[in-house]
PDB file of C-alpha atoms and ligand atoms in Angstrom:
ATOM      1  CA  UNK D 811      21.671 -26.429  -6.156  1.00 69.00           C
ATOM      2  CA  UNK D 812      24.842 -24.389  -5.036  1.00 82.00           C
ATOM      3  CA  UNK D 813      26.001 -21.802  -7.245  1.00 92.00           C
ATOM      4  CA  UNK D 814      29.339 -22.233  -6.176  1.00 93.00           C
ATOM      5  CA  UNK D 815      31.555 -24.784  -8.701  1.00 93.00           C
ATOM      6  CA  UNK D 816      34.959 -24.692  -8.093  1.00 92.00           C
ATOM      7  CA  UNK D 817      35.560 -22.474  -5.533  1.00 92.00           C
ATOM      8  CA  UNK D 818      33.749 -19.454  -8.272  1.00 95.00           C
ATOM      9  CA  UNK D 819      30.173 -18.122  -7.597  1.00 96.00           C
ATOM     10  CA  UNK D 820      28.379 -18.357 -10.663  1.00 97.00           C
ATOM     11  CA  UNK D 821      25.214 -16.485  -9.118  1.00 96.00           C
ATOM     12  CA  UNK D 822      22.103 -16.529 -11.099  1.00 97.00           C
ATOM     13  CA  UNK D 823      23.810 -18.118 -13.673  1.00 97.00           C
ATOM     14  CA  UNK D 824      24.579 -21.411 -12.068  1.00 96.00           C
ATOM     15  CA  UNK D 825      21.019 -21.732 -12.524  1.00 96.00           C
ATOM     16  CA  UNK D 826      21.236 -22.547 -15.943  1.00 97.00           C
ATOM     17  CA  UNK D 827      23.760 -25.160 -15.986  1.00 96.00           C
ATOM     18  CA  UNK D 828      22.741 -28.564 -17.551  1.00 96.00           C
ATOM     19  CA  UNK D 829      20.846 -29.804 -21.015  1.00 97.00           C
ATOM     20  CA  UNK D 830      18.176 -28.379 -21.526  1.00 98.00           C
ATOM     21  CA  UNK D 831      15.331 -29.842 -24.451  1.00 98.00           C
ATOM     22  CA  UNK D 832      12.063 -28.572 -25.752  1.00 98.00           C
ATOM     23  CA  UNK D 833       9.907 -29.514 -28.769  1.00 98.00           C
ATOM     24  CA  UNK D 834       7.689 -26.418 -28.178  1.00 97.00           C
ATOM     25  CA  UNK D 835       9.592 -23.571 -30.417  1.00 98.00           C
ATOM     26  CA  UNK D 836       8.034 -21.265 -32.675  1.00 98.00           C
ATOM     27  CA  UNK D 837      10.131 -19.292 -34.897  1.00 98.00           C
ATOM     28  CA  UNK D 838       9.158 -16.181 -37.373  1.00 98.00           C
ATOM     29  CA  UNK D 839      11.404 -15.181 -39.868  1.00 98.00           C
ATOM     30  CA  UNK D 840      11.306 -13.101 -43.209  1.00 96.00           C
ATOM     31  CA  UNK D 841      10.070 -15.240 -46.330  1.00 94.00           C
ATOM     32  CA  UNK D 842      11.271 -13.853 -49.940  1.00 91.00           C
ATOM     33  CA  UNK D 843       8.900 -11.514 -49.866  1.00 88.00           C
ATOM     34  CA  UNK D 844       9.902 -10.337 -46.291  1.00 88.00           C
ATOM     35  CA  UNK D 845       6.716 -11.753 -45.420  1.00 92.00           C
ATOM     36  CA  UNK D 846       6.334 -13.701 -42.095  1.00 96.00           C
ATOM     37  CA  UNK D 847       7.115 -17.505 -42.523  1.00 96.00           C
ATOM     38  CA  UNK D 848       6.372 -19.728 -39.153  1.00 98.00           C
ATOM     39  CA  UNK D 849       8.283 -22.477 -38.264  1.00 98.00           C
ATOM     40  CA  UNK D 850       7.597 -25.019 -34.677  1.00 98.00           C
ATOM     41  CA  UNK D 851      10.753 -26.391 -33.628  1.00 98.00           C
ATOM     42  CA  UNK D 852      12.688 -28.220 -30.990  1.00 98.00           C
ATOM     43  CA  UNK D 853      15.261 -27.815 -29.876  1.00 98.00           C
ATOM     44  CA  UNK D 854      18.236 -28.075 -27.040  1.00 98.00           C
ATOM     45  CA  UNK D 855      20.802 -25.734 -25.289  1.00 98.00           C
ATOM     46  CA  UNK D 856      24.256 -27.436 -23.215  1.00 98.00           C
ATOM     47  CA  UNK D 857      24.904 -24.910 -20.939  1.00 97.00           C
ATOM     48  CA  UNK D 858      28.408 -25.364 -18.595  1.00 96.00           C
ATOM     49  CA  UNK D 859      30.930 -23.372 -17.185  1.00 96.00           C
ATOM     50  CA  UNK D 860      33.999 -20.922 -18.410  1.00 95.00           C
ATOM     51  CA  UNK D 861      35.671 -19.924 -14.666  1.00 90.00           C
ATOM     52  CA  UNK D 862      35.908 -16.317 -13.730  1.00 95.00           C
ATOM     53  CA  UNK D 863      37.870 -13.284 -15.357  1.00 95.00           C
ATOM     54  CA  UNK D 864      39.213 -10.224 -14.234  1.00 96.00           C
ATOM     55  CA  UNK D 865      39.409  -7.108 -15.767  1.00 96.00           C
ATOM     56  CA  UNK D 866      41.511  -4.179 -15.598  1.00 97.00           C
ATOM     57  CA  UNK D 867      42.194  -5.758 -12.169  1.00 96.00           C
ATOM     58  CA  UNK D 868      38.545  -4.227 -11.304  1.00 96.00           C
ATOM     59  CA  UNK D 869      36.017  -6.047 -12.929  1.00 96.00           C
ATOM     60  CA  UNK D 870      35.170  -9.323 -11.716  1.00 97.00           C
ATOM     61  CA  UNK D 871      33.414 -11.482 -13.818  1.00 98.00           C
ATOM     62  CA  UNK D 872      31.620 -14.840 -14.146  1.00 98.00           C
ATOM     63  CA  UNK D 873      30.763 -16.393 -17.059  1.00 98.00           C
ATOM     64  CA  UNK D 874      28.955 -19.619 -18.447  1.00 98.00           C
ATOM     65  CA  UNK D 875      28.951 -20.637 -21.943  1.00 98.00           C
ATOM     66  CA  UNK D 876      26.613 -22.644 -24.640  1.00 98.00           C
ATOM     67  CA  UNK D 877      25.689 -24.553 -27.699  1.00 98.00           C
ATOM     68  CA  UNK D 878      21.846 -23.844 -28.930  1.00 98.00           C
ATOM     69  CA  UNK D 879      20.819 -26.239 -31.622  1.00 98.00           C
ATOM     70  CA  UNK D 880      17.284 -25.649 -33.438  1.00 98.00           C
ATOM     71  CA  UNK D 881      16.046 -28.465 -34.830  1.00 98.00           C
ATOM     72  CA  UNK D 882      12.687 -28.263 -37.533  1.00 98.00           C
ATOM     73  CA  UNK D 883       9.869 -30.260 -35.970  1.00 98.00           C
ATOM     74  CA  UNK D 884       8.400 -31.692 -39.311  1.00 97.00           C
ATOM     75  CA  UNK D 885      11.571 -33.205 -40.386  1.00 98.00           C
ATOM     76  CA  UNK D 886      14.097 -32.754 -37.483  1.00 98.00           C
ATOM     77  CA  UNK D 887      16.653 -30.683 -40.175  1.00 98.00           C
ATOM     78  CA  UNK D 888      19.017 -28.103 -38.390  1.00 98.00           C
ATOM     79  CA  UNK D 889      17.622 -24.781 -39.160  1.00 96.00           C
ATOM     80  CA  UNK D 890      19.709 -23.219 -36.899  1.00 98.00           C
ATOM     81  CA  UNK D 891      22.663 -23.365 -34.402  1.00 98.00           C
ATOM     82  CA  UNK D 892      24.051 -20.944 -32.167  1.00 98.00           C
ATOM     83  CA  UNK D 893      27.249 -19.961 -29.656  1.00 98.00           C
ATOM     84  CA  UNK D 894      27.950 -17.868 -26.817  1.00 98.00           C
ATOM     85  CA  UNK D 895      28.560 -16.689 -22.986  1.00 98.00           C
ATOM     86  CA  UNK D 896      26.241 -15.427 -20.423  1.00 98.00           C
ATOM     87  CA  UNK D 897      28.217 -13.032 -18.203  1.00 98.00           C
ATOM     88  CA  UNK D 898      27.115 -11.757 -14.285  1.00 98.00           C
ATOM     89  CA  UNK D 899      28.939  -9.132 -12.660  1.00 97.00           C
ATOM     90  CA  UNK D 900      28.062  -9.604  -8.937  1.00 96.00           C
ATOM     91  CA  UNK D 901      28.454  -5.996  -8.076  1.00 96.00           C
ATOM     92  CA  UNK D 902      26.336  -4.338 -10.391  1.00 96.00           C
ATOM     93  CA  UNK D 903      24.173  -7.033 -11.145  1.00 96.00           C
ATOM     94  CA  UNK D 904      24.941  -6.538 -15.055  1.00 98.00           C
ATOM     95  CA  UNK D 905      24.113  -9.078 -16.917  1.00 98.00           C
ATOM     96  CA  UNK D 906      25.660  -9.720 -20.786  1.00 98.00           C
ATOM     97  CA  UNK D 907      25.206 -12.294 -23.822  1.00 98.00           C
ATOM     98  CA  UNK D 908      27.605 -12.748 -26.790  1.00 98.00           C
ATOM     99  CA  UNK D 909      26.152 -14.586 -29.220  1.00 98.00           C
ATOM    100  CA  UNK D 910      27.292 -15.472 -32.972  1.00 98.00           C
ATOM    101  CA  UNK D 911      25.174 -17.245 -35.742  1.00 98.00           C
ATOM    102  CA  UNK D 912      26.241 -18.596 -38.762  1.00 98.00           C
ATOM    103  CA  UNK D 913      25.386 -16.408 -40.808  1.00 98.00           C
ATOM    104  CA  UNK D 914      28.418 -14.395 -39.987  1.00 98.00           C
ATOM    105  CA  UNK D 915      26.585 -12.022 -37.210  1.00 98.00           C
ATOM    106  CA  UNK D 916      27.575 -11.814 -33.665  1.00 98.00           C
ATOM    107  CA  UNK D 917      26.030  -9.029 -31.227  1.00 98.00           C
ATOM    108  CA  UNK D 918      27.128  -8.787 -27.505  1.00 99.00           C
ATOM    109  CA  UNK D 919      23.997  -8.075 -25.651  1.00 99.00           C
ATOM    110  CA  UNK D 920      23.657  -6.350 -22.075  1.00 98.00           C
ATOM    111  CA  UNK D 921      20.852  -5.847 -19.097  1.00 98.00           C
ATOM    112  CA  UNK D 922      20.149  -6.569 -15.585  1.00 95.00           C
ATOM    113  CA  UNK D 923      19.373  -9.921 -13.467  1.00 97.00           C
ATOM    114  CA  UNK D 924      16.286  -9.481 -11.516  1.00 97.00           C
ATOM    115  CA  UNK D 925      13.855 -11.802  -9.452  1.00 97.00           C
ATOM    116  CA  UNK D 926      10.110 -12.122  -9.394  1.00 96.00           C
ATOM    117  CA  UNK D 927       8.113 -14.521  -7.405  1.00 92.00           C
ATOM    118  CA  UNK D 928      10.635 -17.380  -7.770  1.00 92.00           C
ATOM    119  CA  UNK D 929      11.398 -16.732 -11.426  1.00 97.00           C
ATOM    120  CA  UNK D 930      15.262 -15.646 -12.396  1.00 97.00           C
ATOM    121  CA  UNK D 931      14.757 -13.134 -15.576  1.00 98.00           C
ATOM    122  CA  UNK D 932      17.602 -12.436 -17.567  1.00 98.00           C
ATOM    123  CA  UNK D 933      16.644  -9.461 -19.607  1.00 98.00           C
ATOM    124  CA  UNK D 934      19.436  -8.283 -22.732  1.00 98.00           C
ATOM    125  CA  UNK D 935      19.296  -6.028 -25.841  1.00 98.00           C
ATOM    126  CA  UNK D 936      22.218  -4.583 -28.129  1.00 98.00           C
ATOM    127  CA  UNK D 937      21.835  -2.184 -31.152  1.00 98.00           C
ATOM    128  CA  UNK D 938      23.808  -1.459 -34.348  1.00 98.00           C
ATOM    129  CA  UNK D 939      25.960   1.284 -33.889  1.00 98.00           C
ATOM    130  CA  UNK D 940      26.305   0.958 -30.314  1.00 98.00           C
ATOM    131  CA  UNK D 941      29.942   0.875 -29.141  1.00 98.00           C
ATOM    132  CA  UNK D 942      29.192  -1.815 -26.581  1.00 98.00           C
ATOM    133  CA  UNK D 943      26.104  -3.376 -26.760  1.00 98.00           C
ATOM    134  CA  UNK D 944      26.174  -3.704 -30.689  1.00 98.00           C
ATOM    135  CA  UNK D 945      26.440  -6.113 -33.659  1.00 98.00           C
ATOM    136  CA  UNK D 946      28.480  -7.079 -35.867  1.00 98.00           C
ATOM    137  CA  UNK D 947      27.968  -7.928 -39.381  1.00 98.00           C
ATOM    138  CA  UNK D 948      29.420  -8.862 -42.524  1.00 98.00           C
ATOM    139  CA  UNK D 949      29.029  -6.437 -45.504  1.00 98.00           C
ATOM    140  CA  UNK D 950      27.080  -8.624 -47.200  1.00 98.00           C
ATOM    141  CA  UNK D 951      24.289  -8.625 -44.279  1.00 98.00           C
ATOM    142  CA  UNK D 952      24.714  -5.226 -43.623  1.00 98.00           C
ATOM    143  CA  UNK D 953      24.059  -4.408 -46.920  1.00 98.00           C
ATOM    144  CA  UNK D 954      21.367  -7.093 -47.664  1.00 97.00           C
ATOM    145  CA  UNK D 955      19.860  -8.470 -44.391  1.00 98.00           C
ATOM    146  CA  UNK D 956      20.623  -6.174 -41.752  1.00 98.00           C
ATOM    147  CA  UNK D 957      20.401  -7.183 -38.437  1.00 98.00           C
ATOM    148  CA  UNK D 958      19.335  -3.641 -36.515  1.00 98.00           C
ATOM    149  CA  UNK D 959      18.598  -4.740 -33.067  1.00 98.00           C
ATOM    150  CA  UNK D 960      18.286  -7.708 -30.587  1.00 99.00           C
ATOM    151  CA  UNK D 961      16.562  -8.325 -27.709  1.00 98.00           C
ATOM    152  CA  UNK D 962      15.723 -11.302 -25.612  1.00 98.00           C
ATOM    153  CA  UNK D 963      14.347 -12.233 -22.382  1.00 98.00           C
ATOM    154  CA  UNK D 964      15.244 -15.701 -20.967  1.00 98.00           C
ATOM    155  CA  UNK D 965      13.318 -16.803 -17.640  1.00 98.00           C
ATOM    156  CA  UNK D 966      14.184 -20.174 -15.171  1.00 98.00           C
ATOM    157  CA  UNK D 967      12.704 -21.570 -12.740  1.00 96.00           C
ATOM    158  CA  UNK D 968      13.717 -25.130 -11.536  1.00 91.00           C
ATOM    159  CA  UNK D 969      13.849 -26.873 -14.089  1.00 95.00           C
ATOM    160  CA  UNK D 970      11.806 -24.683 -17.059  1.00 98.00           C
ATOM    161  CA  UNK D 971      13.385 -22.382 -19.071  1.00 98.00           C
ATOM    162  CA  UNK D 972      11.714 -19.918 -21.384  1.00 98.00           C
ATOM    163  CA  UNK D 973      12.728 -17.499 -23.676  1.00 98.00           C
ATOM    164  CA  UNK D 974      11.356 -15.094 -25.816  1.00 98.00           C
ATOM    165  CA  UNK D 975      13.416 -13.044 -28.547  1.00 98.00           C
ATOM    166  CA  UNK D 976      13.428 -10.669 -30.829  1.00 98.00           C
ATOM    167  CA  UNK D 977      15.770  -9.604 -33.478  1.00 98.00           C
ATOM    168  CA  UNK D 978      14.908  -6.759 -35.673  1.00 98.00           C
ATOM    169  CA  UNK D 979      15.715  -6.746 -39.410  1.00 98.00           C
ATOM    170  CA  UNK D 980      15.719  -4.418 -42.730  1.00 98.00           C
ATOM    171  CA  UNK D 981      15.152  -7.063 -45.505  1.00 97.00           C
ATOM    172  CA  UNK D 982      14.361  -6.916 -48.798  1.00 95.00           C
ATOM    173  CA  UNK D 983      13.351  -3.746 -48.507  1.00 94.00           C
ATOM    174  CA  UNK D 984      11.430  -3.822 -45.243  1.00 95.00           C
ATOM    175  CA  UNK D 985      11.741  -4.199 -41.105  1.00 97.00           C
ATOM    176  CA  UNK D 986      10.879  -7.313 -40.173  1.00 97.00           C
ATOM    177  CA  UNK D 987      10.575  -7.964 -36.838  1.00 98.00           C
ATOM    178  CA  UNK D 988      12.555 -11.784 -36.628  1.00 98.00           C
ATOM    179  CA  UNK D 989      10.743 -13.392 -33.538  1.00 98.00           C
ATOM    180  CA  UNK D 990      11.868 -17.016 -31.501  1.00 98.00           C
ATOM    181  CA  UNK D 991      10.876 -18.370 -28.588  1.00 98.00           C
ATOM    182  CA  UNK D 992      10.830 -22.144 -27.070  1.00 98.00           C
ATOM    183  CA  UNK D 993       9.967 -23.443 -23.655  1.00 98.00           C
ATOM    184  CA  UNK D 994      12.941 -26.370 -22.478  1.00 98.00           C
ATOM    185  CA  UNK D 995      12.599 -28.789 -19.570  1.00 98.00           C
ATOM    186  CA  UNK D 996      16.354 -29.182 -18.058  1.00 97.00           C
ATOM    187  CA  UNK D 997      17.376 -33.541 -18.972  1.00 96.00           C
ATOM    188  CA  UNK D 998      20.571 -33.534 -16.996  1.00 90.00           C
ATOM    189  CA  UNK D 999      22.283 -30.999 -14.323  1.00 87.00           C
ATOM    190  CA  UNK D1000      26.192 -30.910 -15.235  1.00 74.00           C
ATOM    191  CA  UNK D1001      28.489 -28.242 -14.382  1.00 66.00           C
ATOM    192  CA  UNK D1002      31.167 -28.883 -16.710  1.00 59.00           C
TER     193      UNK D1002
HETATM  194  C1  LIG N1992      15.975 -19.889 -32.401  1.00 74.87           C
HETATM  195  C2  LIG N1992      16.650 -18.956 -33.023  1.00 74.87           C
HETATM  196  C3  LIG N1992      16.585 -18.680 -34.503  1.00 74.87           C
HETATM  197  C4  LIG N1992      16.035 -19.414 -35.516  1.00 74.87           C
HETATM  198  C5  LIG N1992      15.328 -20.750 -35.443  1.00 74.87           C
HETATM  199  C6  LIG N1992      16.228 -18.661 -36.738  1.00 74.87           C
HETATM  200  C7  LIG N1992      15.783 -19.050 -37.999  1.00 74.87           C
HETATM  201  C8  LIG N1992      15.811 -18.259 -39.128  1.00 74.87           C
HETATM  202  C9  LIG N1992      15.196 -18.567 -40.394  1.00 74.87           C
HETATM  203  C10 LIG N1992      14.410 -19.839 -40.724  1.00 74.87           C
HETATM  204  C11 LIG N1992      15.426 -17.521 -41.231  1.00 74.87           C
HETATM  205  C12 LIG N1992      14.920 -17.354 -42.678  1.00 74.87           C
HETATM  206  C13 LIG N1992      16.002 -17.565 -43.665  1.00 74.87           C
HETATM  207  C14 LIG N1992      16.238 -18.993 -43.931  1.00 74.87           C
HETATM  208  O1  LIG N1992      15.298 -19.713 -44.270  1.00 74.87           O
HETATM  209  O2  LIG N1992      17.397 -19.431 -43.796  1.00 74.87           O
HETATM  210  C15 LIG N1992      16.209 -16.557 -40.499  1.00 74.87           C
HETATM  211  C16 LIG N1992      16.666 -15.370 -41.006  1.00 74.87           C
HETATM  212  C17 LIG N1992      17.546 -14.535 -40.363  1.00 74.87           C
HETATM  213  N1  LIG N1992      17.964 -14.635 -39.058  1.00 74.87           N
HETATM  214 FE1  LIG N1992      17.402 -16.042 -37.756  1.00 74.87          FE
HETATM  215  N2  LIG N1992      16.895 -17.506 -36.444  1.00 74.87           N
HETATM  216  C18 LIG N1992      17.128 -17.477 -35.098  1.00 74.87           C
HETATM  217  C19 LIG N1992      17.806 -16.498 -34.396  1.00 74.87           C
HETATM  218  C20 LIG N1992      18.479 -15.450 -34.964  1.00 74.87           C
HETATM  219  C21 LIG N1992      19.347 -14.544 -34.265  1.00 74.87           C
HETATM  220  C22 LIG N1992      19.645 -14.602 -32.763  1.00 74.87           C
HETATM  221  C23 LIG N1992      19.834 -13.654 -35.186  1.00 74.87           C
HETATM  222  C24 LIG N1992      20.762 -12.506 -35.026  1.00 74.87           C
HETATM  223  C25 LIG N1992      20.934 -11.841 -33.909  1.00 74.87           C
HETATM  224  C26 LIG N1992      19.247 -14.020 -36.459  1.00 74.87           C
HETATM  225  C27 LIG N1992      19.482 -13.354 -37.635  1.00 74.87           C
HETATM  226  C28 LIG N1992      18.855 -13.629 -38.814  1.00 74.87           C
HETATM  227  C29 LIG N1992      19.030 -12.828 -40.005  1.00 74.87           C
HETATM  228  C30 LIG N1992      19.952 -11.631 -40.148  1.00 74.87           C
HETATM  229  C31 LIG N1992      18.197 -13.392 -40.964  1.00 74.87           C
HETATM  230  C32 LIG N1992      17.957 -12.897 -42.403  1.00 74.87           C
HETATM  231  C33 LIG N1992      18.662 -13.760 -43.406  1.00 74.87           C
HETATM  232  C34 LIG N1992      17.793 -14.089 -44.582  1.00 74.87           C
HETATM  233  O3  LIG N1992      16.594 -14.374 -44.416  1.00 74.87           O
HETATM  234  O4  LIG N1992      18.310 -14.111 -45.687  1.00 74.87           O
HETATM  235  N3  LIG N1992      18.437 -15.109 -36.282  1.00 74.87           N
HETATM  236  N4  LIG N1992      16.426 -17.026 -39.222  1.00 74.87           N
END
């Protein structure tokens, strides 16, 4: 698989172009009493391209974006559903994730790309109150459900993608650490 589409070098993201659909998800989130409530899910992330930018007439980026939507596995109900970019700057090897939920948070997330025995790792976190790799919230969650950090690793090899994530709240009253992960199985390679 090249990772150059269009004339642009999508680098270790290229790798993650396609559908992508797993019925292995686990998710953890706060119950009322900001006690942990378990969910299995499936579900399925489109992932295709969004060209290169420039920036400040220095910065060259490549980007890829997607559509993540988490599916219940007892009754196949959207529980969740999710948008954003993956970013790769070839020449620092920074790696960045925007992502926004709707729930009227959105967090742009940064790291670096790195390699391990045939596995592409894409590791990100952003904190409140960070400048550039924050979040955003509405004053109702800020007040009420506060989103304090995020952090996720994603992993791909072939055709198996993984991720692990972890978002850290201050709920009713308490941190709660908000955990998802799922394992997908790439159904069709598409660029665009
Ligand atoms: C696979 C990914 C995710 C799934 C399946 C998921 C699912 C859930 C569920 C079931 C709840 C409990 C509240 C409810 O029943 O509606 C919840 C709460 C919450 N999630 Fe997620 N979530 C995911 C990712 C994220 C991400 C990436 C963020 C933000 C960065 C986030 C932020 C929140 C917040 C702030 C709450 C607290 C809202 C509340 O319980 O009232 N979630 N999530």
């Amino acid at each position: 698989m090249s990772s150059i589409i269009d004339g642009v070098d999508y680098g270790p993201l290229a790798q993650l172009l396609g559908k992508w659909v797993g019925n292995k998800g686990l998710d953890n989130a706060p119950d009322a009493d900001a006690n942990p409530d378990k969910t299995p899910f499936s579900d399925e992330i489109i992932f295709s391209v969004s060209g290169p930018s420039e920036n400040a007439e220095e910065q060259n980026l490549v980007s890829i974006k997607y559509h993540h939507v988490v599916r219940k596995l007892e009754n196949g109900h959207i529980f969740h559903d999710q948008i954003g970019h993956w970013f790769y700057e070839k020449s620092t090897n920074i790696i960045m994730h925007s992502l926004s939920i709707p729930r009227a948070v959105c967090l742009l997330a940064g790291g670096e790309y790195k390699e391990d025995g045939g596995l592409s790792i894409f590791n990100v976190e952003a904190k409140a109150g960070s400048q550039t790799y924050g979040i955003l919230q509405s004053p109702f969650m800020l007040e009420k459900a506060t989103t304090k950090a995020f952090k996720m690793r994603l992993t791909v090899k072939n055709n198996v993608l993984e991720y692990h994530e972890v978002t850290s709240l201050h709920i009713y009253g308490k941190d709660f650490e908000h955990t998802d992960e799922s394992t997908l199985t790439r159904v069709i390679y598409e660029q665009d």
